[in-house]
CSV table of C-alpha atoms and ligand atoms in Angstrom, one decimal:
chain,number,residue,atom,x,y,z
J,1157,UNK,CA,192.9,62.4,53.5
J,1158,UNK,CA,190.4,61.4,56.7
J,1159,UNK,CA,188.5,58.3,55.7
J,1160,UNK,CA,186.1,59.6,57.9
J,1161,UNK,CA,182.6,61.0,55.8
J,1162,UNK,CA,181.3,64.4,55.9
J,1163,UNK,CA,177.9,64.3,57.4
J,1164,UNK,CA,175.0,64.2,55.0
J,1165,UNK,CA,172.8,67.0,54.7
J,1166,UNK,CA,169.4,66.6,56.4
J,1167,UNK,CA,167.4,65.8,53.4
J,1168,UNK,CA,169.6,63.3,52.8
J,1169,UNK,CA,169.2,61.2,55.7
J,1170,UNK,CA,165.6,61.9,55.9
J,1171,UNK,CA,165.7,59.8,52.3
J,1172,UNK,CA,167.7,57.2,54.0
J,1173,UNK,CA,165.3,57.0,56.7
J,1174,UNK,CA,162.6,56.5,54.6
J,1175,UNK,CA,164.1,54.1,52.1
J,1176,UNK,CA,165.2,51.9,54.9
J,1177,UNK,CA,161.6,52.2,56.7
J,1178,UNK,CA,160.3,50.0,53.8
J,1179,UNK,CA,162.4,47.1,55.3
J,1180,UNK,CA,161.2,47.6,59.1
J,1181,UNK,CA,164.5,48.9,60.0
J,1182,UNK,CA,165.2,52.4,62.0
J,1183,UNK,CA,168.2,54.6,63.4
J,1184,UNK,CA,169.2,54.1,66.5
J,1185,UNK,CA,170.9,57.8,66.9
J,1186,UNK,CA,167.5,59.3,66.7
J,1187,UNK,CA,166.5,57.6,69.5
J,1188,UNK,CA,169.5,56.9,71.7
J,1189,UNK,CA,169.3,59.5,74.0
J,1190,UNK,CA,165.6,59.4,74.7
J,1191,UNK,CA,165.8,55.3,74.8
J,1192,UNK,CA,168.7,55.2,77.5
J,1193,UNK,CA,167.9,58.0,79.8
J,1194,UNK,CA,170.7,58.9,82.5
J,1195,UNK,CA,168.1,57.8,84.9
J,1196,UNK,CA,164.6,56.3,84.9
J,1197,UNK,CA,162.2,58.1,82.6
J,1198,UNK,CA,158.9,56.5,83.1
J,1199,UNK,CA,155.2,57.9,81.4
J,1200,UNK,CA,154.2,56.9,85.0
J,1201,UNK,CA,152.5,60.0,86.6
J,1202,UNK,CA,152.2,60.4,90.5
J,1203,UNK,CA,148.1,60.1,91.5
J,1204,UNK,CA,145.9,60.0,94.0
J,1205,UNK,CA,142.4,58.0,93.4
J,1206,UNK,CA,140.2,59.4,96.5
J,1207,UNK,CA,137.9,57.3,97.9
J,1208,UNK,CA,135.2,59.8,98.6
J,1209,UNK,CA,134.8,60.5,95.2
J,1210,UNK,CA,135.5,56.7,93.9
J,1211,UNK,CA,133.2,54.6,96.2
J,1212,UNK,CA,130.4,56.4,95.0
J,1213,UNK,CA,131.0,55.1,91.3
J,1214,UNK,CA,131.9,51.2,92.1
J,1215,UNK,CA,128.6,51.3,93.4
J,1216,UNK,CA,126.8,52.8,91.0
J,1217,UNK,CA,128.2,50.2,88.6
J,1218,UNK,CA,126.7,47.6,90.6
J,1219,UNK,CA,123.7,49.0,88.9
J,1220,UNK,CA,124.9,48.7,85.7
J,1221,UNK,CA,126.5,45.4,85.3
J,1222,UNK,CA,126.0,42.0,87.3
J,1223,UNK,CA,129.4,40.5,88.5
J,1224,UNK,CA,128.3,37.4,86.3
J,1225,UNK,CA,127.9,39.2,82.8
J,1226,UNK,CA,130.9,41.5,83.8
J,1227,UNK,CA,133.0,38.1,84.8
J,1228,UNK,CA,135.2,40.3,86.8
J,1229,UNK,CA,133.0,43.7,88.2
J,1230,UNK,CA,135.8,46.1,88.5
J,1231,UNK,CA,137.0,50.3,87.6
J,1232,UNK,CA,140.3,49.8,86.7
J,1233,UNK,CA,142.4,52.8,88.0
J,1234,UNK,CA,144.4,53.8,84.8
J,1235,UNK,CA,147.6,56.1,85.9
J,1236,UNK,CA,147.3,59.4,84.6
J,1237,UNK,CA,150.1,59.5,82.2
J,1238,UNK,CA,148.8,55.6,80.9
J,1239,UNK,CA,145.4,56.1,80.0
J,1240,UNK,CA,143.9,53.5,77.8
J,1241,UNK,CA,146.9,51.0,78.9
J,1242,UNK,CA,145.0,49.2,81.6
J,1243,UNK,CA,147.8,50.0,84.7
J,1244,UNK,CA,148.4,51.6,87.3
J,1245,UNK,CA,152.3,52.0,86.8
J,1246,UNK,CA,154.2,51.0,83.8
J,1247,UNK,CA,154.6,47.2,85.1
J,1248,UNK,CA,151.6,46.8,87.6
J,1249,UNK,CA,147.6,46.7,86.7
J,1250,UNK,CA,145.3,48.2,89.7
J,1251,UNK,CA,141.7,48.0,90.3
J,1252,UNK,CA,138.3,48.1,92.4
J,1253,UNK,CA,136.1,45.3,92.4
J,1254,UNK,CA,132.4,45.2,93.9
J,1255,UNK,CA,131.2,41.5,94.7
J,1256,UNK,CA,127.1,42.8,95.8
J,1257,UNK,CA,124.9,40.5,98.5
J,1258,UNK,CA,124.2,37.4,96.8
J,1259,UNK,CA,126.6,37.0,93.8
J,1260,UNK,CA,129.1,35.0,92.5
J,1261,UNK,CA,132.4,36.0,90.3
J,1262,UNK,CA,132.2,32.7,88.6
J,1263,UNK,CA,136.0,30.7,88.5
J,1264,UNK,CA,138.8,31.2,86.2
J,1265,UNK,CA,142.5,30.8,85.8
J,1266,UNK,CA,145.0,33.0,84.3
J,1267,UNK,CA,149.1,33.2,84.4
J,1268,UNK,CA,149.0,36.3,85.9
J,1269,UNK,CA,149.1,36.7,89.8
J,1270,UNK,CA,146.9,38.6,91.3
J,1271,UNK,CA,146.5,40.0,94.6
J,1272,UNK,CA,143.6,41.3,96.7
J,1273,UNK,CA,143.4,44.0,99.5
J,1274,UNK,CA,139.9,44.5,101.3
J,1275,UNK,CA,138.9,47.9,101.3
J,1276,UNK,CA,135.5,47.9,102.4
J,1277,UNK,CA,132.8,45.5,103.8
J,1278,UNK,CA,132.7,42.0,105.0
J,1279,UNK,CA,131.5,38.5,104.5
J,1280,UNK,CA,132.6,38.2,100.9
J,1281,UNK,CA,135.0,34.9,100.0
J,1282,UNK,CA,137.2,34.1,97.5
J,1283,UNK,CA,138.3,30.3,96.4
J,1284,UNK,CA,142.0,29.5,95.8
J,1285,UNK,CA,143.2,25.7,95.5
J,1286,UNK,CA,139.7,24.4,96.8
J,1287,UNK,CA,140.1,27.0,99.9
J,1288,UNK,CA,137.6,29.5,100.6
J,1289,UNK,CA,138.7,32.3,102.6
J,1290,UNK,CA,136.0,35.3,104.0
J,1291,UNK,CA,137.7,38.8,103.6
J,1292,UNK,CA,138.0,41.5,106.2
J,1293,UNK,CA,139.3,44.7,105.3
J,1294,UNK,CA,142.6,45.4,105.4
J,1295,UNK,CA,143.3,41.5,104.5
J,1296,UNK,CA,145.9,40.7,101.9
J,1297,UNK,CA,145.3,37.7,100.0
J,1298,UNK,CA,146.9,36.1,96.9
J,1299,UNK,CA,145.7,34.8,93.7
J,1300,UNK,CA,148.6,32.6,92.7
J,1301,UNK,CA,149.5,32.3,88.9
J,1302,UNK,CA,147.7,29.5,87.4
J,1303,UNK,CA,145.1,28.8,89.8
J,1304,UNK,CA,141.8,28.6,89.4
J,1305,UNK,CA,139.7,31.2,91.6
J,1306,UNK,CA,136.1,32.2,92.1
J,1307,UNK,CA,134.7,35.2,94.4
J,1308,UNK,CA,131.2,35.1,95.9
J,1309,UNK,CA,129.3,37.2,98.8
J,1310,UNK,CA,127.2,35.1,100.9
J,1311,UNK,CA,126.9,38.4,103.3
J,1312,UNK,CA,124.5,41.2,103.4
J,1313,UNK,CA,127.1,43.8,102.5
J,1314,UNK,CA,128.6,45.2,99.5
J,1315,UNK,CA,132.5,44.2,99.5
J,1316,UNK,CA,135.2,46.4,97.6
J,1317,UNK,CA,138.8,45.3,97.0
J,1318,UNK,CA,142.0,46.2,95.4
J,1319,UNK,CA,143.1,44.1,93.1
J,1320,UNK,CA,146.6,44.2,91.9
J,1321,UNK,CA,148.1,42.3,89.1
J,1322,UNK,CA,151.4,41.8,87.3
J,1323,UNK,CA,149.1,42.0,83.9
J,1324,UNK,CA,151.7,44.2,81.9
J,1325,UNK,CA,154.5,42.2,82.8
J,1326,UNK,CA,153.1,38.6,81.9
J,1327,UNK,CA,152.4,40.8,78.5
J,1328,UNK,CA,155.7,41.9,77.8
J,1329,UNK,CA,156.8,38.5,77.9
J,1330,UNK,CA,153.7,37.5,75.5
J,1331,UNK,CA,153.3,34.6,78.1
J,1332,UNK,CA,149.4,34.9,78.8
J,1333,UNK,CA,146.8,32.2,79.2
J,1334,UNK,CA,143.3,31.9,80.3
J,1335,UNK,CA,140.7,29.5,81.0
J,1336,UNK,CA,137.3,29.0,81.8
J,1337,UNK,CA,135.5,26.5,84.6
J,1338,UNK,CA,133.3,25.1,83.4
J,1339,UNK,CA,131.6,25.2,86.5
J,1340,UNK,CA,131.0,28.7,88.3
J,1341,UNK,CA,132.1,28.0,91.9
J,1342,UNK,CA,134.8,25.4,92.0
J,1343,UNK,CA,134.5,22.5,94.9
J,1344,UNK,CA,135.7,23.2,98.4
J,1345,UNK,CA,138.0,20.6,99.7
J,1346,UNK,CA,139.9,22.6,102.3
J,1347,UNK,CA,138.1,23.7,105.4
J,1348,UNK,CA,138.6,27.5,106.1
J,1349,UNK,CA,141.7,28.1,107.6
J,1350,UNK,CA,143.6,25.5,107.0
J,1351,UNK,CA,146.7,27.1,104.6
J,1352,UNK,CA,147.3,29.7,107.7
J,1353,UNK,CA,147.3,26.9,110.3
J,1354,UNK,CA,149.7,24.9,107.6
J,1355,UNK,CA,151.6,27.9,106.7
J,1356,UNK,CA,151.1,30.5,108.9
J,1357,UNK,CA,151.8,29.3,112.6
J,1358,UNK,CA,155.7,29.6,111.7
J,1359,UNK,CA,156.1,26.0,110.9
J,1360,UNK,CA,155.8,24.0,107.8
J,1361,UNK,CA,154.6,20.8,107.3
J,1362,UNK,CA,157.1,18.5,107.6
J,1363,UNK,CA,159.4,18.1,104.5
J,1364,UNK,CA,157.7,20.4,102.5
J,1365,UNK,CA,159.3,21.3,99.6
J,1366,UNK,CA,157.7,24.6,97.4
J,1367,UNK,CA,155.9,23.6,94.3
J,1368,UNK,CA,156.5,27.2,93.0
J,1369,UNK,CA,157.6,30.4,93.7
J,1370,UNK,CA,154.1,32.1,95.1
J,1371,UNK,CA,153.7,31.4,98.7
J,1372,UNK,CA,151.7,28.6,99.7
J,1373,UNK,CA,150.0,31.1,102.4
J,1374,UNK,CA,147.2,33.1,100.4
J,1375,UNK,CA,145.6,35.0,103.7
J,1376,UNK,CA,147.3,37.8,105.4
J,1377,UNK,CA,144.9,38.7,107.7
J,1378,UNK,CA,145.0,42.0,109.2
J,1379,UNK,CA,144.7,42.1,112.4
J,1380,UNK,CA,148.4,40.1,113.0
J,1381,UNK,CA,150.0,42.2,110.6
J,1382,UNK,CA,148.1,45.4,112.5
J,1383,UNK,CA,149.3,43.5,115.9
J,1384,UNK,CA,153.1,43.2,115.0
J,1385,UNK,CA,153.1,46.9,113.6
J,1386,UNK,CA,151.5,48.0,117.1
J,1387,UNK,CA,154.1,46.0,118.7
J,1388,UNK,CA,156.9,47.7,117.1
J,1389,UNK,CA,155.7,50.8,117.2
J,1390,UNK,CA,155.9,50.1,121.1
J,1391,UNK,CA,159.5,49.1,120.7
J,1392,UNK,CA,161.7,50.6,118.3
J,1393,UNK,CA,162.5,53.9,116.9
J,1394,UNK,CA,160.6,54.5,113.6
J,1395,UNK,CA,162.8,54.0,110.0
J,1396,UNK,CA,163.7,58.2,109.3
J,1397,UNK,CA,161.7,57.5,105.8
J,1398,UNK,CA,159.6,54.4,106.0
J,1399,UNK,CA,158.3,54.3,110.0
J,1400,UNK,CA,157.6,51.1,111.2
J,1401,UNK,CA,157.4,48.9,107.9
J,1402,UNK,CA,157.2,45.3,107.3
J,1403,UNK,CA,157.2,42.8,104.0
J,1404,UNK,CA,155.0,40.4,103.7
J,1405,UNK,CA,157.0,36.9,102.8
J,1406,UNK,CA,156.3,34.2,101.5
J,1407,UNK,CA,156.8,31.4,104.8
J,1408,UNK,CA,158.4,28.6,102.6
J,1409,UNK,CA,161.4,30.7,101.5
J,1410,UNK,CA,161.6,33.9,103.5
J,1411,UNK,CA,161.2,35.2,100.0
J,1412,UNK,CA,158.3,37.4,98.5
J,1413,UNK,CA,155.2,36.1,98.6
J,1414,UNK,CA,155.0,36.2,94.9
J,1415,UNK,CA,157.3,36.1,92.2
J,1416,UNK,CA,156.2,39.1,90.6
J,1417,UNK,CA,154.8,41.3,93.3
J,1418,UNK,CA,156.1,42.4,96.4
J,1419,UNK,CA,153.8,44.1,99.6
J,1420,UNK,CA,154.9,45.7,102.6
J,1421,UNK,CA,152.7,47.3,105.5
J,1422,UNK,CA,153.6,50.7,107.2
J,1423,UNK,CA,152.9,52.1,110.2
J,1424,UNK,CA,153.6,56.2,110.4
J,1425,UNK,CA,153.6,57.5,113.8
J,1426,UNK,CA,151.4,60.2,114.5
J,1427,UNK,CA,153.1,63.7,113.6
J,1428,UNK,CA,155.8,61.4,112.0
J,1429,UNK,CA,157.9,63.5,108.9
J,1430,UNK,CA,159.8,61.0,106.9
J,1431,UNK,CA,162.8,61.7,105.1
J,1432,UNK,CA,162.9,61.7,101.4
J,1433,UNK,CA,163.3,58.1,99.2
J,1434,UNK,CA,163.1,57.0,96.1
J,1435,UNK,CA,163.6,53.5,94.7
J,1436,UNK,CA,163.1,52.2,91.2
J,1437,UNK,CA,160.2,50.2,91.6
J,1438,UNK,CA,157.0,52.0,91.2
J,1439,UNK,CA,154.6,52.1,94.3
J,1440,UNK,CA,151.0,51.6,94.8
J,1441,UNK,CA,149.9,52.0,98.0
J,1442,UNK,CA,146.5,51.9,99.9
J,1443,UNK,CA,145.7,54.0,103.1
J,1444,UNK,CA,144.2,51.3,105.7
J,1445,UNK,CA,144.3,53.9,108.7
J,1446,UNK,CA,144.9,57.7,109.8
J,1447,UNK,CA,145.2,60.8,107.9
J,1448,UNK,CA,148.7,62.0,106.2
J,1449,UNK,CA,150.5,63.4,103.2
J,1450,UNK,CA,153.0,62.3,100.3
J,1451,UNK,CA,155.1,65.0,99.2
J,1452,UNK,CA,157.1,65.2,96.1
J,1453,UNK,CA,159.1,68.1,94.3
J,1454,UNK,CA,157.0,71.4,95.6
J,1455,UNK,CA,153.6,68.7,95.4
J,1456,UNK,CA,151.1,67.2,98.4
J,1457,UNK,CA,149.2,64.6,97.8
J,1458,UNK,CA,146.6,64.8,101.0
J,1459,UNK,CA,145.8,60.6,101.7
J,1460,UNK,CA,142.9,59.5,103.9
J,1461,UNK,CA,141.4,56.3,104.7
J,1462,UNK,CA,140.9,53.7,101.4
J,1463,UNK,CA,142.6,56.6,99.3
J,1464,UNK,CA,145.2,54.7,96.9
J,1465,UNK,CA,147.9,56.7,95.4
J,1466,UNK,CA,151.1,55.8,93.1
J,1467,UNK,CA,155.0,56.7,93.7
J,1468,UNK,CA,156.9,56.5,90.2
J,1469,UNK,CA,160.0,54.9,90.0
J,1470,UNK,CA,162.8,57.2,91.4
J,1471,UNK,CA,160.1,60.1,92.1
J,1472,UNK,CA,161.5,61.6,95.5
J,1473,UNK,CA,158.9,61.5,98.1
J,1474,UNK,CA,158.5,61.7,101.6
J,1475,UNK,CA,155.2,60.6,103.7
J,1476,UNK,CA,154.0,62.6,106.7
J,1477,UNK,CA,151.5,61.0,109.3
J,1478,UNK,CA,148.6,64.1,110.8
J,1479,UNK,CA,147.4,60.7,112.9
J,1480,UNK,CA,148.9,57.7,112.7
J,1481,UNK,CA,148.8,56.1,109.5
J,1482,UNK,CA,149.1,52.3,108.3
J,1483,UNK,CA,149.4,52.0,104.5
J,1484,UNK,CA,149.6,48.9,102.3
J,1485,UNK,CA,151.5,48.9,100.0
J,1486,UNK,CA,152.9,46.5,96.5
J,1487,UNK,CA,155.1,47.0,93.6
J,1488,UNK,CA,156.8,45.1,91.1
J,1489,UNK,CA,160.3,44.9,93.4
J,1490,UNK,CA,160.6,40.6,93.0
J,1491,UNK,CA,161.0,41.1,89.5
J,1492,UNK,CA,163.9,44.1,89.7
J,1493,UNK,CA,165.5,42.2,92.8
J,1494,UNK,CA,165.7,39.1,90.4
J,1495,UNK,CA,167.2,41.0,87.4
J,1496,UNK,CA,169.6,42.8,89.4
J,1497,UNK,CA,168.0,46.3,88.3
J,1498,UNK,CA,166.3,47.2,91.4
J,1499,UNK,CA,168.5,50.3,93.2
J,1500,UNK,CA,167.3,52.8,96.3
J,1501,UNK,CA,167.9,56.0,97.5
J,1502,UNK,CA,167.2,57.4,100.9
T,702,LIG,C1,141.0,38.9,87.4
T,702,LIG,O1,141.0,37.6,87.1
T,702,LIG,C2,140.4,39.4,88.5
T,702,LIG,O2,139.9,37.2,89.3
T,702,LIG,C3,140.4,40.7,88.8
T,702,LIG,O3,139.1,38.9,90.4
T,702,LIG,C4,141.0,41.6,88.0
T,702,LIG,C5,142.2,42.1,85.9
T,702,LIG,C6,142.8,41.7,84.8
T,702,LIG,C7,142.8,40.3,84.4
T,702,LIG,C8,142.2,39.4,85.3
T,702,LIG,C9,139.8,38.4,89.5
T,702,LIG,C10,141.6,41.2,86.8
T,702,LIG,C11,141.6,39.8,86.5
């Protein structure tokens, strides 16, 4: 005689399941297959957020609510297949803050990192370490973990800007504080400019040693990441799915610029038909120039100008450039790089 059971009828486990429930316990054969999928199964959705039809509603909620009773004036750009969960894709929170003529997005401090990317307008600031900084668009700029920050528009211009933020991941670790200045503005002690002449003029100061892992740069300005892009353009033949694209690092370790968060910054040649890729971190990217299209499975998503769209991990996808194209681009790659998850596939 097999020591091996006969398998219970239904009803029978479905008792077992229930008794057991009682002590917070569950089987794992129910759920196996749908818990390690063969590959990555993600809720994540591939979107496109048009501008045209966006812009329009960040500024009609700068009628609605003042940057200072909102703390933070921004339309938080939910992934289709996430609604109600804050994010963009299933790691990374996305959104588009307003900053009118005249106010100020008093200082905080938070463990998440944050990034910005100017959309549209000039002449706003933010304050990072005692550092003002005045955003152009297409600037990428970092909020480092921890740091207190405050944003404020001196200018005669409405400003919008990405912001991208590794909220879900600093909550699956339950490792989230916040705090309050007590003061709205914090105090200026650097003089504009000074973290990219100490960190961006490919030196260092002397001896430095990192204090952490975010980059002690927080400006990217455009127009030299635009410049080298234009450059290579000039000089190389275009990656067959990429075209000419860069990562932004962080200058004290060659590393990304933030521990979480990784950004690159694409230029597609006009007429330019990339081959298909797919990697396992989820992409958001924002169009900064020119007129293209993402394709995936028998789908086009049509991108123009300040149009942000989202590439799901290991979605297939190929970009085409009608002009030429720059995108921007961030996703949570530092994080599967350091775990030894992260995999690609051209
Ligand atoms: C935040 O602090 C900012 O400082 C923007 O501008 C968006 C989304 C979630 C949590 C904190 C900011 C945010 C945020």
């Amino acid at each position: 005689m097999s020591s091996v059971p006969k398998p219970a009828p239904q009803s029978e486990r479905q008792a077992f399941y229930r008794k057991i429930d009682k002590a917070s316990v569950a089987p794992l054969w129910e759920v196996l297959h749908d818990l390690i999928t063969h590959a990555p199964k993600t809720a994540c959705v591939p979107a496109i957020y048009k501008w045209q039809e966006l812009h329009p509603y960040v500024l009609e909620s700068g009628g609605l609510i003042t940057a200072q009773e909102a703390e933070r004036r921004v339309l938080v750009l939910e992934n289709p297949g996430l609604r109600g969960q804050s994010r963009i894709t299933q790691s990374l929170y996305a959104g588009l803050q307003l900053i009118l003529p005249g106010e100020v997005a008093r200082a905080h401090r938070h463990s998440q990192s944050a990034l910005r990317f100017i959309m549209s307008g000039s002449g706003a600031y933010t304050a990072v370490q005692g550092e003002r900084v005045t955003m152009h668009p297409g600037d990428f700029i970092i909020t480092p973990s921890w740091t207190w920050h405050d944003h404020g528009n001196p200018g005669d211009e409405p400003v919008i800007w990405l912001d991208g933020l590794d909220v879900p991941i600093v909550e699956l670790f339950g490792a989230q504080f916040m705090e309050r200045m007590e003061a709205q503005s914090q105090r200026t002690s650097h003089s504009e400019g000074e973290s990219l002449a100490r960190f961006g003029a490919n030196m260092l100061p002397v001896n430095y040693v990192p204090g952490s892992r975010t980059s002690p740069l927080f400006w990217y300005p455009y127009e030299r990441s635009r410049e080298a892009l234009a450059t290579l353009a000039k000089a190389e033949a275009p990656h067959p799915a990429h075209g000419h694209k860069l990562q932004y690092v962080n200058p004290a370790t060659g590393g990304f610029p933030m521990p979480t968060i990784a950004t690159f910054l694409q230029l597609l040649p006009q007429s330019f038909s990339g081959k298909s890729y797919r990697s396992t971190d989820s992409t958001v990217f924002a169009v900064v120039e020119g007129k293209g299209r993402a394709c995936f499975g028998d789908e086009t998503l049509h991108f123009e100008p300040q149009d942000v769209f989202v590439m799901p991990s290991w979605t297939a996808y190929s970009l085409h450039a009608d002009q030429e194209c720059v995108l921007f681009s961030f996703s949570d790659r530092p994080v599967q790089v350091a775990l030894d998850l992260w995999r690609e596939q051209a």
